[in-house]
XYZ file of C-alpha atoms in Angstrom:
707
model
C -48.317 -28.839 24.739
C -52.171 -29.336 24.892
C -52.088 -32.750 25.367
C -50.298 -32.898 28.817
C -52.156 -29.832 30.271
C -55.803 -31.826 29.347
C -54.101 -35.097 30.918
C -53.128 -33.042 34.003
C -56.388 -31.413 34.470
C -57.996 -34.632 34.431
C -56.131 -36.266 36.786
C -56.483 -33.578 39.456
C -60.082 -34.180 38.852
C -60.397 -37.684 39.170
C -58.255 -37.739 41.841
C -60.229 -34.901 43.266
C -63.550 -36.852 43.048
C -62.223 -40.062 44.712
C -61.015 -38.042 47.932
C -63.935 -35.684 48.285
C -64.999 -35.911 51.909
C -69.028 -35.099 51.725
C -69.752 -33.917 55.605
C -73.275 -32.627 53.733
C -73.993 -36.325 52.920
C -72.679 -38.278 55.851
C -73.091 -35.539 59.487
C -72.169 -36.649 62.506
C -75.487 -37.360 64.522
C -76.818 -33.881 66.324
C -76.150 -35.396 69.791
C -72.021 -35.674 68.943
C -72.176 -31.897 66.954
C -74.311 -30.470 70.539
C -70.663 -30.288 72.189
C -70.852 -28.222 75.781
C -69.067 -25.172 73.434
C -71.843 -25.295 70.823
C -74.441 -25.546 73.845
C -73.387 -22.659 75.569
C -73.472 -20.712 72.300
C -76.759 -22.208 71.417
C -79.125 -22.948 74.323
C -76.696 -21.530 77.116
C -79.887 -21.672 79.796
C -80.405 -25.305 78.894
C -79.169 -28.431 81.399
C -79.460 -30.807 79.214
C -80.702 -32.181 75.526
C -82.449 -35.413 74.818
C -83.663 -37.127 71.598
C -87.041 -36.426 70.443
C -88.416 -39.865 69.194
C -91.161 -38.636 66.733
C -91.266 -38.519 63.164
C -91.904 -34.621 63.248
C -88.097 -32.473 61.976
C -84.868 -33.882 63.898
C -84.204 -31.901 66.839
C -82.642 -32.472 70.759
C -85.148 -31.381 73.421
C -83.932 -29.323 75.802
C -84.596 -28.986 79.419
C -84.125 -26.931 82.608
C -83.643 -29.377 84.850
C -86.854 -31.505 84.854
C -88.541 -28.623 82.677
C -88.696 -28.782 78.841
C -87.928 -25.059 77.502
C -87.451 -25.553 73.791
C -85.455 -27.694 71.443
C -82.394 -27.204 69.384
C -82.374 -28.631 65.977
C -79.960 -28.619 62.926
C -80.575 -26.669 59.388
C -78.467 -29.422 57.722
C -81.442 -32.218 59.330
C -84.513 -30.046 58.824
C -84.079 -28.309 55.730
C -80.577 -29.065 53.894
C -80.956 -25.110 53.048
C -77.661 -23.788 50.910
C -76.531 -20.109 50.710
C -74.654 -18.624 48.013
C -73.178 -22.134 47.061
C -74.917 -24.862 46.020
C -73.441 -27.083 49.182
C -76.143 -26.518 52.191
C -75.101 -24.974 55.341
C -75.079 -26.579 58.901
C -76.341 -24.228 61.074
C -77.363 -25.598 65.403
C -80.062 -23.107 66.804
C -82.264 -23.339 69.814
C -85.751 -22.073 69.985
C -87.715 -21.439 73.498
C -91.285 -23.109 73.428
C -91.927 -19.734 73.239
C -91.274 -19.428 70.068
C -88.057 -17.145 70.632
C -84.108 -18.314 69.152
C -81.894 -18.595 71.666
C -78.594 -19.053 69.662
C -77.326 -20.151 66.798
C -73.865 -21.643 65.853
C -71.983 -22.319 61.701
C -70.774 -26.207 62.089
C -70.031 -26.842 58.451
C -70.470 -24.491 54.968
C -69.290 -23.853 51.819
C -69.638 -20.156 50.997
C -67.696 -18.446 49.125
C -67.135 -15.202 50.554
C -66.946 -16.736 54.064
C -64.013 -19.579 53.806
C -60.923 -18.586 55.398
C -61.883 -15.055 55.783
C -61.390 -14.460 59.391
C -63.367 -10.665 59.293
C -66.204 -11.591 57.468
C -66.587 -15.054 59.666
C -66.104 -12.450 62.970
C -69.301 -10.301 61.098
C -70.916 -13.927 60.458
C -71.360 -14.594 63.835
C -72.342 -11.338 64.969
C -74.784 -11.123 62.859
C -76.068 -14.636 64.345
C -75.657 -13.826 67.924
C -78.138 -10.668 67.114
C -81.217 -13.156 66.450
C -81.231 -13.736 69.851
C -84.823 -13.535 71.038
C -85.988 -12.728 67.346
C -89.373 -14.661 66.535
C -88.957 -17.829 64.810
C -90.634 -16.964 61.516
C -89.304 -15.873 57.979
C -89.706 -11.846 58.173
C -89.530 -11.520 61.762
C -88.425 -8.630 63.236
C -85.006 -7.828 64.781
C -81.373 -8.501 64.553
C -78.834 -7.499 62.137
C -79.758 -6.091 58.030
C -78.230 -8.918 55.593
C -75.923 -6.019 54.262
C -74.478 -6.402 57.948
C -71.621 -8.838 56.669
C -70.976 -7.051 54.151
C -70.139 -9.206 50.762
C -71.355 -12.066 51.478
C -75.028 -10.491 52.249
C -76.800 -13.672 49.994
C -74.617 -16.217 52.851
C -76.396 -13.935 55.547
C -79.887 -13.432 54.721
C -79.661 -17.501 53.742
C -78.617 -18.337 56.875
C -80.880 -16.385 58.684
C -83.833 -17.975 56.576
C -82.680 -21.050 57.224
C -82.577 -20.479 61.356
C -85.921 -18.940 60.893
C -88.212 -21.202 59.082
C -86.337 -24.219 60.634
C -87.274 -22.997 64.474
C -90.473 -22.774 62.785
C -91.291 -26.240 61.444
C -89.400 -27.809 64.683
C -91.312 -25.984 67.417
C -94.782 -26.166 65.314
C -94.868 -29.924 64.495
C -94.243 -30.275 68.804
C -96.414 -27.687 70.134
C -99.670 -27.929 67.789
C -98.484 -24.111 67.476
C -102.085 -21.881 66.522
C -101.841 -20.711 62.825
C -103.242 -17.346 62.524
C -104.310 -15.499 59.560
C -103.882 -11.839 61.534
C -102.072 -10.621 64.521
C -103.599 -12.659 67.619
C -102.589 -12.404 71.596
C -100.148 -15.563 72.165
C -102.807 -17.131 74.295
C -100.547 -20.883 74.321
C -97.309 -20.240 75.147
C -95.327 -19.717 78.657
C -91.957 -19.138 80.009
C -91.289 -18.372 83.990
C -90.078 -14.873 84.742
C -89.980 -13.337 87.835
C -91.236 -9.908 88.399
C -88.319 -8.109 87.828
C -87.579 -9.794 84.794
C -91.365 -9.195 83.333
C -90.922 -5.192 83.627
C -86.741 -5.538 81.668
C -89.200 -7.546 78.944
C -91.643 -4.434 78.679
C -94.803 -7.625 79.543
C -95.012 -5.501 83.067
C -95.007 -1.795 82.665
C -93.749 0.415 85.824
C -94.308 4.159 86.729
C -92.814 5.940 90.053
C -94.015 8.626 91.759
C -92.210 10.139 94.525
C -93.878 12.641 97.001
C -91.744 15.439 95.098
C -94.206 14.441 92.313
C -96.742 14.827 93.969
C -96.306 17.517 95.595
C -95.993 19.291 91.816
C -99.067 17.646 90.678
C -101.013 19.409 93.477
C -99.059 22.474 92.567
C -99.997 22.806 88.718
C -103.985 21.792 89.748
C -103.616 24.415 92.545
C -104.704 22.233 94.949
C -103.851 23.022 98.574
C -103.700 19.378 101.037
C -104.178 15.521 101.135
C -107.157 14.333 103.182
C -105.020 12.497 106.274
C -105.210 9.302 105.303
C -103.072 9.742 101.755
C -100.516 12.107 103.159
C -97.498 11.329 102.068
C -94.541 10.176 104.808
C -90.896 10.755 104.455
C -89.042 12.914 102.201
C -89.130 14.422 98.570
C -87.342 11.218 97.614
C -89.064 8.509 99.014
C -91.950 6.686 97.068
C -95.462 7.593 97.150
C -97.257 4.963 94.126
C -95.053 2.402 92.666
C -97.483 0.960 89.572
C -96.540 -1.847 87.835
C -99.477 -2.889 85.583
C -99.712 -5.246 82.129
C -101.902 -7.454 79.778
C -102.596 -10.326 81.428
C -104.115 -12.572 79.290
C -100.289 -14.096 77.996
C -99.682 -16.664 80.080
C -96.263 -15.889 80.781
C -97.450 -12.396 81.920
C -100.792 -13.874 83.781
C -99.021 -16.394 85.588
C -95.990 -15.482 86.836
C -97.517 -11.754 87.147
C -100.745 -12.844 89.031
C -100.549 -16.103 89.394
C -102.737 -19.681 88.783
C -105.597 -18.928 91.309
C -106.042 -15.547 89.382
C -106.420 -17.253 86.231
C -108.794 -19.603 87.003
C -110.972 -17.177 89.062
C -111.173 -15.656 85.756
C -111.779 -18.696 83.774
C -114.905 -19.501 85.862
C -116.503 -16.268 86.769
C -116.224 -14.294 84.166
C -117.546 -14.331 80.143
C -115.255 -16.065 77.589
C -112.921 -13.571 75.904
C -112.767 -11.172 79.070
C -109.886 -8.650 79.134
C -107.681 -8.803 82.255
C -105.516 -6.312 83.077
C -102.978 -6.388 85.787
C -102.281 -4.361 88.481
C -100.166 -4.288 91.160
C -98.215 -1.323 93.498
C -95.839 -0.681 96.589
C -96.170 2.710 98.323
C -98.640 4.677 100.427
C -101.020 5.118 97.922
C -104.019 2.381 96.943
C -104.204 2.770 93.153
C -108.181 1.307 94.163
C -108.892 3.708 96.793
C -111.668 3.200 99.714
C -114.767 3.867 97.654
C -114.714 0.230 96.023
C -116.175 -0.909 99.608
C -118.975 1.456 99.836
C -122.611 0.777 98.192
C -123.162 4.613 98.245
C -120.273 5.167 96.163
C -121.266 1.993 93.812
C -118.424 0.286 94.832
C -116.648 2.434 92.048
C -112.439 2.004 91.788
C -112.635 6.416 91.941
C -109.012 6.335 91.951
C -108.467 4.391 88.751
C -108.951 5.008 84.881
C -108.350 2.815 81.658
C -108.471 4.934 78.197
C -107.935 4.017 74.958
C -108.124 6.039 71.934
C -111.750 8.322 72.790
C -112.798 5.247 74.954
C -112.419 5.486 78.616
C -112.926 2.430 81.166
C -114.146 2.548 84.528
C -114.337 -0.156 87.143
C -116.235 -1.475 89.934
C -115.407 -3.816 92.837
C -116.821 -6.650 90.625
C -114.252 -6.371 87.884
C -111.319 -6.762 90.502
C -109.703 -10.647 91.333
C -107.480 -10.720 94.276
C -103.802 -11.495 92.938
C -101.393 -14.253 94.344
C -98.391 -13.494 93.246
C -96.537 -10.206 94.148
C -95.716 -8.074 91.828
C -96.566 -5.726 94.822
C -97.931 -5.975 98.356
C -101.726 -4.923 96.417
C -102.312 -6.885 93.274
C -105.114 -7.319 91.323
C -106.822 -8.246 88.032
C -109.058 -5.837 86.596
C -111.396 -7.379 84.201
C -112.962 -5.821 80.930
C -115.987 -7.304 79.962
C -115.757 -8.893 76.251
C -117.847 -6.431 74.394
C -115.950 -3.064 75.990
C -114.550 -2.243 72.652
C -110.918 -2.670 74.191
C -108.312 -3.906 71.958
C -105.098 -5.792 73.511
C -103.116 -5.474 70.292
C -103.285 -1.169 70.478
C -101.960 1.147 73.133
C -103.873 1.932 76.317
C -103.719 4.525 79.270
C -103.611 4.493 82.703
C -104.772 7.533 84.775
C -104.462 7.022 88.597
C -106.761 10.101 89.971
C -106.005 11.772 93.250
C -108.349 14.185 95.685
C -106.819 17.024 97.371
C -108.848 20.127 99.211
C -109.781 22.966 97.491
C -108.623 26.505 99.133
C -112.549 26.089 100.254
C -112.891 22.758 101.903
C -113.937 20.815 98.867
C -111.793 17.723 97.409
C -111.329 17.971 93.721
C -109.879 15.445 91.826
C -106.557 15.418 89.771
C -104.257 13.709 87.994
C -101.193 11.814 89.751
C -100.274 9.661 87.205
C -100.597 8.819 83.140
C -98.894 6.765 81.553
C -98.720 4.237 78.479
C -98.938 0.407 78.136
C -98.410 -1.426 74.805
C -98.334 -5.243 74.448
C -94.677 -5.953 73.614
C -94.559 -8.050 70.412
C -93.354 -11.029 71.372
C -96.895 -11.612 72.715
C -97.868 -10.723 69.645
C -98.693 -14.419 66.950
C -98.300 -12.888 64.169
C -99.365 -14.571 60.416
C -96.379 -15.767 57.764
C -94.703 -12.717 56.535
C -95.658 -11.854 53.026
C -91.943 -10.956 52.375
C -91.804 -11.842 49.019
C -88.954 -13.653 46.963
C -85.539 -13.339 49.017
C -84.013 -11.945 45.948
C -86.483 -8.876 46.061
C -85.404 -7.868 49.527
C -82.052 -8.152 48.133
C -83.066 -5.724 45.389
C -84.909 -3.387 47.146
C -82.296 -2.724 50.036
C -79.555 -2.234 47.974
C -81.134 0.596 45.161
C -78.541 3.313 45.713
C -75.552 1.162 44.959
C -77.517 0.041 41.868
C -78.140 3.499 40.831
C -74.811 4.079 40.840
C -74.003 1.246 38.943
C -75.887 1.624 36.490
C -74.438 5.127 35.988
C -71.201 3.659 35.927
C -72.102 0.971 33.258
C -74.104 3.458 31.459
C -70.517 5.933 31.310
C -68.662 3.000 29.957
C -71.178 2.163 27.427
C -70.458 6.199 26.387
C -66.665 5.261 26.270
C -66.794 2.501 24.028
C -69.207 3.784 21.922
C -67.280 7.191 21.318
C -64.156 5.051 21.247
C -62.870 7.054 18.695
C -63.222 10.485 19.623
C -61.968 9.901 22.964
C -58.882 7.779 21.403
C -57.810 11.209 19.280
C -57.023 12.917 22.594
C -53.877 10.973 24.739
C -54.616 13.121 27.917
C -57.835 12.608 27.924
C -57.830 8.532 27.189
C -55.500 8.705 30.096
C -57.656 10.651 32.714
C -60.667 8.838 32.000
C -58.822 5.333 31.674
C -57.012 5.642 34.927
C -60.648 7.166 36.643
C -62.303 4.468 35.347
C -60.106 2.305 36.737
C -59.943 3.453 39.559
C -63.822 3.686 40.625
C -63.868 -0.162 39.748
C -61.422 -0.677 42.345
C -62.355 1.763 45.241
C -66.019 1.659 44.360
C -67.197 -1.452 42.666
C -64.814 -3.615 44.089
C -63.519 -2.417 48.018
C -67.064 -0.571 48.781
C -69.688 -2.439 46.964
C -67.910 -5.791 46.759
C -68.631 -6.590 43.536
C -65.978 -8.439 42.211
C -67.816 -10.995 39.862
C -65.706 -14.255 39.865
C -65.390 -17.785 38.566
C -67.663 -18.756 41.384
C -70.384 -16.997 40.144
C -70.157 -18.645 36.821
C -70.115 -21.932 38.386
C -72.675 -21.210 41.073
C -74.544 -20.280 37.707
C -74.104 -23.255 35.961
C -74.341 -25.322 38.593
C -78.139 -24.123 39.636
C -80.204 -26.242 37.126
C -78.790 -29.495 38.259
C -79.589 -28.071 42.349
C -83.384 -27.170 41.350
C -82.945 -23.917 41.627
C -85.305 -21.491 40.287
C -84.494 -17.959 38.755
C -84.754 -16.392 41.983
C -80.962 -17.570 43.207
C -80.239 -15.612 39.946
C -81.625 -12.773 40.894
C -80.110 -12.712 44.215
C -77.194 -10.835 44.140
C -77.597 -7.312 42.300
C -74.781 -5.645 41.406
C -73.505 -8.934 40.416
C -76.171 -9.806 38.105
C -76.216 -6.018 36.903
C -72.437 -6.733 36.187
C -73.091 -10.458 35.000
C -75.910 -9.276 32.171
C -73.764 -6.139 30.999
C -70.255 -8.374 30.959
C -72.354 -11.389 28.702
C -73.758 -8.671 26.425
C -70.550 -7.227 26.025
C -68.808 -10.646 25.506
C -71.281 -11.476 22.693
C -70.884 -7.906 20.893
C -67.402 -6.503 21.628
C -65.358 -9.856 23.395
C -63.841 -10.420 26.595
C -61.753 -7.176 27.323
C -65.169 -4.989 28.457
C -64.922 -6.784 32.016
C -61.365 -8.127 31.811
C -59.953 -4.273 31.035
C -62.492 -2.115 32.824
C -64.816 -3.823 35.272
C -63.033 -6.270 37.108
C -61.954 -4.624 40.621
C -58.521 -6.875 41.116
C -57.434 -6.601 37.291
C -58.117 -2.388 38.041
C -55.411 -2.941 41.085
C -53.361 -4.954 38.836
C -53.412 -1.981 36.162
C -53.121 1.287 38.131
C -49.905 -0.154 39.512
C -48.514 -0.849 36.726
C -48.619 2.422 35.726
C -47.281 2.998 38.942
C -43.970 0.755 38.307
C -43.715 2.358 34.880
C -43.756 6.025 36.586
C -40.931 4.284 38.461
C -38.931 3.236 35.799
C -39.041 -0.398 36.990
C -38.084 -3.130 34.429
C -40.742 -4.309 32.225
C -40.462 -8.121 30.596
C -43.220 -9.491 28.166
C -42.265 -13.230 27.454
C -41.735 -13.817 23.564
C -44.444 -14.100 20.892
C -43.910 -18.554 21.092
C -43.846 -18.590 24.835
C -46.284 -16.505 25.434
C -48.603 -18.927 23.453
C -48.022 -21.255 25.661
C -48.328 -19.039 28.866
C -52.039 -18.127 27.626
C -53.078 -21.507 27.855
C -52.822 -21.181 32.056
C -55.933 -19.767 32.328
C -57.773 -22.302 30.544
C -56.574 -24.801 32.420
C -57.068 -23.215 35.440
C -60.753 -22.959 34.393
C -61.253 -26.351 33.109
C -59.592 -27.389 36.627
C -62.017 -24.723 39.062
C -65.506 -26.297 37.263
C -64.841 -29.521 36.848
C -63.867 -29.794 40.512
C -67.122 -27.300 41.331
C -69.085 -30.404 39.885
C -66.896 -33.726 40.936
C -66.090 -32.648 44.288
C -67.138 -29.378 45.410
C -64.518 -29.666 48.911
C -61.793 -29.742 46.285
C -63.377 -27.424 44.311
C -63.660 -24.345 47.394
C -60.049 -24.640 47.646
C -59.152 -24.388 43.887
C -61.368 -21.418 44.082
C -58.808 -19.976 45.587
C -56.789 -19.576 42.726
C -58.460 -16.765 42.003
C -56.937 -14.214 44.623
C -60.026 -11.776 44.588
C -61.425 -12.523 47.316
C -57.972 -11.518 49.846
C -57.213 -8.488 47.895
C -60.964 -6.931 47.010
C -63.561 -8.276 48.564
C -61.609 -9.222 52.113
C -59.203 -6.150 51.463
C -56.595 -8.332 52.742
C -58.171 -9.229 55.932
C -57.536 -13.315 55.801
C -54.951 -15.356 56.713
C -51.147 -14.768 56.146
C -50.927 -17.520 53.100
C -54.170 -15.894 51.246
C -52.885 -12.444 51.412
C -48.859 -13.545 50.561
C -50.334 -15.088 47.448
C -52.557 -12.280 46.332
C -49.098 -10.029 47.295
C -46.633 -11.770 44.956
C -49.398 -12.028 42.289
C -49.690 -8.186 42.419
C -45.632 -7.801 42.305
C -45.309 -9.974 39.669
C -47.582 -7.842 37.777
C -45.451 -4.473 38.706
C -42.616 -6.710 35.804
C -45.137 -8.029 33.673
C -48.422 -6.054 33.347
C -51.462 -7.902 34.273
C -49.610 -10.902 34.692
C -52.278 -13.094 36.425
C -54.973 -11.525 33.868
C -53.146 -13.155 31.059
C -51.795 -16.420 32.163
C -53.408 -17.777 35.415
C -57.176 -16.136 36.130
C -59.850 -19.507 35.902
C -62.228 -16.767 35.320
C -60.701 -14.608 32.099
C -60.310 -17.926 30.617
C -63.960 -19.091 30.836
C -64.592 -15.493 29.054
C -61.666 -15.545 26.352
C -63.407 -19.018 25.238
C -66.699 -16.893 24.869
C -64.873 -14.022 23.445
C -64.986 -16.633 19.870
C -68.710 -15.583 19.836
C -68.162 -11.686 19.824
C -69.647 -9.920 16.665
C -68.131 -6.196 16.167
C -64.779 -4.988 16.039
C -64.750 -1.628 17.193
C -60.611 -1.628 16.993
C -59.109 0.476 14.361
C -56.508 -1.215 12.213
C -55.077 0.096 8.858
C -53.797 -1.720 6.220
C -50.575 -0.773 7.443
C -50.236 -2.456 10.592
C -48.113 -5.364 11.098
C -46.667 -4.769 7.519
C -44.270 -2.632 7.557
C -45.479 -0.580 11.131
C -45.290 -2.713 14.598
C -45.812 0.585 16.745
C -49.001 -0.323 17.821
C -47.569 -3.947 18.981
C -45.209 -2.784 20.479
C -47.511 -0.346 22.629
C -50.138 -3.045 23.363
C -49.384 -3.322 27.198
C -50.645 -7.197 27.192
C -49.380 -7.907 23.786
C -52.220 -8.927 22.232
C -51.685 -7.825 18.890
C -50.096 -10.381 15.772
C -47.007 -9.475 14.478
C -49.558 -9.502 11.588
C -51.038 -6.534 13.125
C -53.895 -8.764 13.693
C -55.755 -8.002 17.131
C -56.196 -11.326 18.846
C -59.597 -10.438 20.668
C -59.483 -13.473 23.778
C -56.329 -11.293 24.655
C -56.895 -8.315 25.009
C -58.152 -5.573 27.122
C -60.090 -3.400 25.189
C -57.723 -0.447 26.974
C -57.734 1.541 23.545
C -54.137 1.859 24.404
C -53.713 1.291 20.004
C -56.178 3.273 19.085
C -54.642 6.505 21.036
C -51.716 5.442 18.796
C -54.240 4.717 15.796
C -54.824 8.436 15.798
C -52.054 9.869 16.781
C -50.382 11.727 13.886
C -46.910 12.132 15.281
C -46.193 8.417 15.956
C -48.668 6.410 13.688
C -46.264 6.071 10.194
C -48.914 5.873 8.242
C -50.519 9.273 9.654
C -47.365 11.172 10.249
C -46.833 10.274 6.146
C -49.865 11.964 5.411
C -49.353 14.870 7.731
C -45.916 15.483 6.376
C -47.108 15.624 2.913
C -50.246 18.133 3.830
C -47.761 20.616 5.739
C -45.629 20.389 2.094
C -48.155 21.088 -0.233
C -49.323 24.433 2.551
C -45.499 25.493 2.042
C -45.817 25.459 -1.707
C -48.854 27.241 -2.198
C -47.660 30.749 0.334
C -45.671 32.664 -1.550
C -41.996 32.947 0.213
C -40.298 36.685 0.541
C -36.747 37.455 1.444
C -37.385 39.520 4.697
C -33.953 40.651 4.813
C -33.755 41.966 0.971
C -37.160 43.658 1.436
C -36.099 44.987 4.266
C -32.933 46.288 2.782
C -35.236 48.078 -0.041
C -37.649 49.672 1.814
C -34.213 51.292 3.823
C -32.583 51.921 0.913
C -31.318 56.372 -0.244
C -33.152 57.095 -3.441
C -30.726 56.216 -6.239
C -28.885 54.000 -4.731
C -29.167 49.953 -4.647
C -29.845 48.166 -1.744
């Protein structure tokens, strides 16, 4: 039987190796990949793209009419970054000249927990869409966390980092972007924007004061009236002052908000390192005042103050530059000298003063409005974030789940360590067993998506050949914890610790099998000779899946679907109909033959069963009578892992402890039952026996008469 099976395995591997297509080795040209649908998703603003003829990272230049606005690139061309699988994915993304992501589209991947998974694929699309506007730098703020794509966080994290890192490489090569070691105002990048867009973007702040606001401010200050030249016009809801203000040094704010002539005058007339603040207004009130034209008042702008911390900045006419672009009819740049102590990276406040008459007729100042401004982070160049290794981020973000799993593994260790005591109570064993399996299915499988599978084994085996370092092995915290625990328990106790206690799909099968027995569904187990042949199925499937992964990754990705774990556990049946039907058929078979899939087909089970031969300790107890003459445990084993000789075949055992419950049950185990009966006989002989009826008659008889 083994000869034909091995020959079949070798034939499948050979054919797959010949027929496999490798998109990642010979992808279509980038221009061919940029279909109208892809461009609409990646760089909707662009009207055309052209190849970039230089030696830098491969990219296409994106134009709006004749204006270069950014670049489009492929992570496969620029980085060849892999995700959780060892195969590089292909994500096409766009980046503006200002260093912002415009969109991304996944064209190709072999990520095992995203393939043919409509639910997770939809989450991935949302995850990548949320990156729009993020700064092109790994560690940049914004978007959704990788945990948003639940169950495929490693893939999501790798794709996010590849997009950000690729955009950074493409842009830096072609713009000569300044490399900074500390946060610095972006004085290089420019993007055309209207006044309304600047306000919506946050580069320009806006504060409106109505006539009603003016009256309230005067009342709070205890003032009676305004000078005629600044009397409000219209009703209470009309605008008295509509002030727009911001930091004008970033070109996107300064050029769009004040115009090139104003910035040119700043460059020629003021010292290098000066700061320009942009102010513009609508309404009846002029924020500059009237005294700045009057020598007797030292040309002061008496209505405007800027403060930052404990510093207060006031201005004179020489600090003004007229702005030609119109955020408002009144528009100026107001300049602070380089040694003013002003820090554009910190928030600052604007106070607009007004002067009203007191009851004695004298003018007194009051605050008409006060507002804060903070330069948005998109106008700040930041040094590369020291985010640490990617795997550290995953461990840091998932500490709660790690704590829960650690507690569960400790509980399982105690169960296995004290199995003899637990097995003495059939009820306690049943409660513990079903309770732990429920936890494994619901929390470990459906909530945490920590289903160890043959995919993990393949990736661990292939990592050294792909040049992956230690970080690859540490990338998925819960899987790492389960893998380490499985490896240790495999060496110590055998395959059954994982397969019997920590496999969510195995737990689902066993819980359904318990339901089937409660419903009294008929149960079938193959005869011993047939069962031995069926056991070989899992070894063949393991050989085919692992072999294909090395010689034909594309075919291997298909072969991995022999595991229903992704469908039934991590995707919770939210997949295409053929996958759901396949998983349901396997579960249906398991209703009549317990854990049929685990016993006869599971490639992960086959891989673990091969290594089971290494286990060092046998905790499952046996007696000389086991197998001859007693066959109680053999018949009670739900997966028939006990041979007629009484020996437990550990490679097929799931460590459910059912045999140990029988082993300690002195009402069912024949050797124990015999000992119990012998003990009862001895106790019966040791206790005197009195005929109760005769004793009672003697006590109740009249004197002198026999009873």
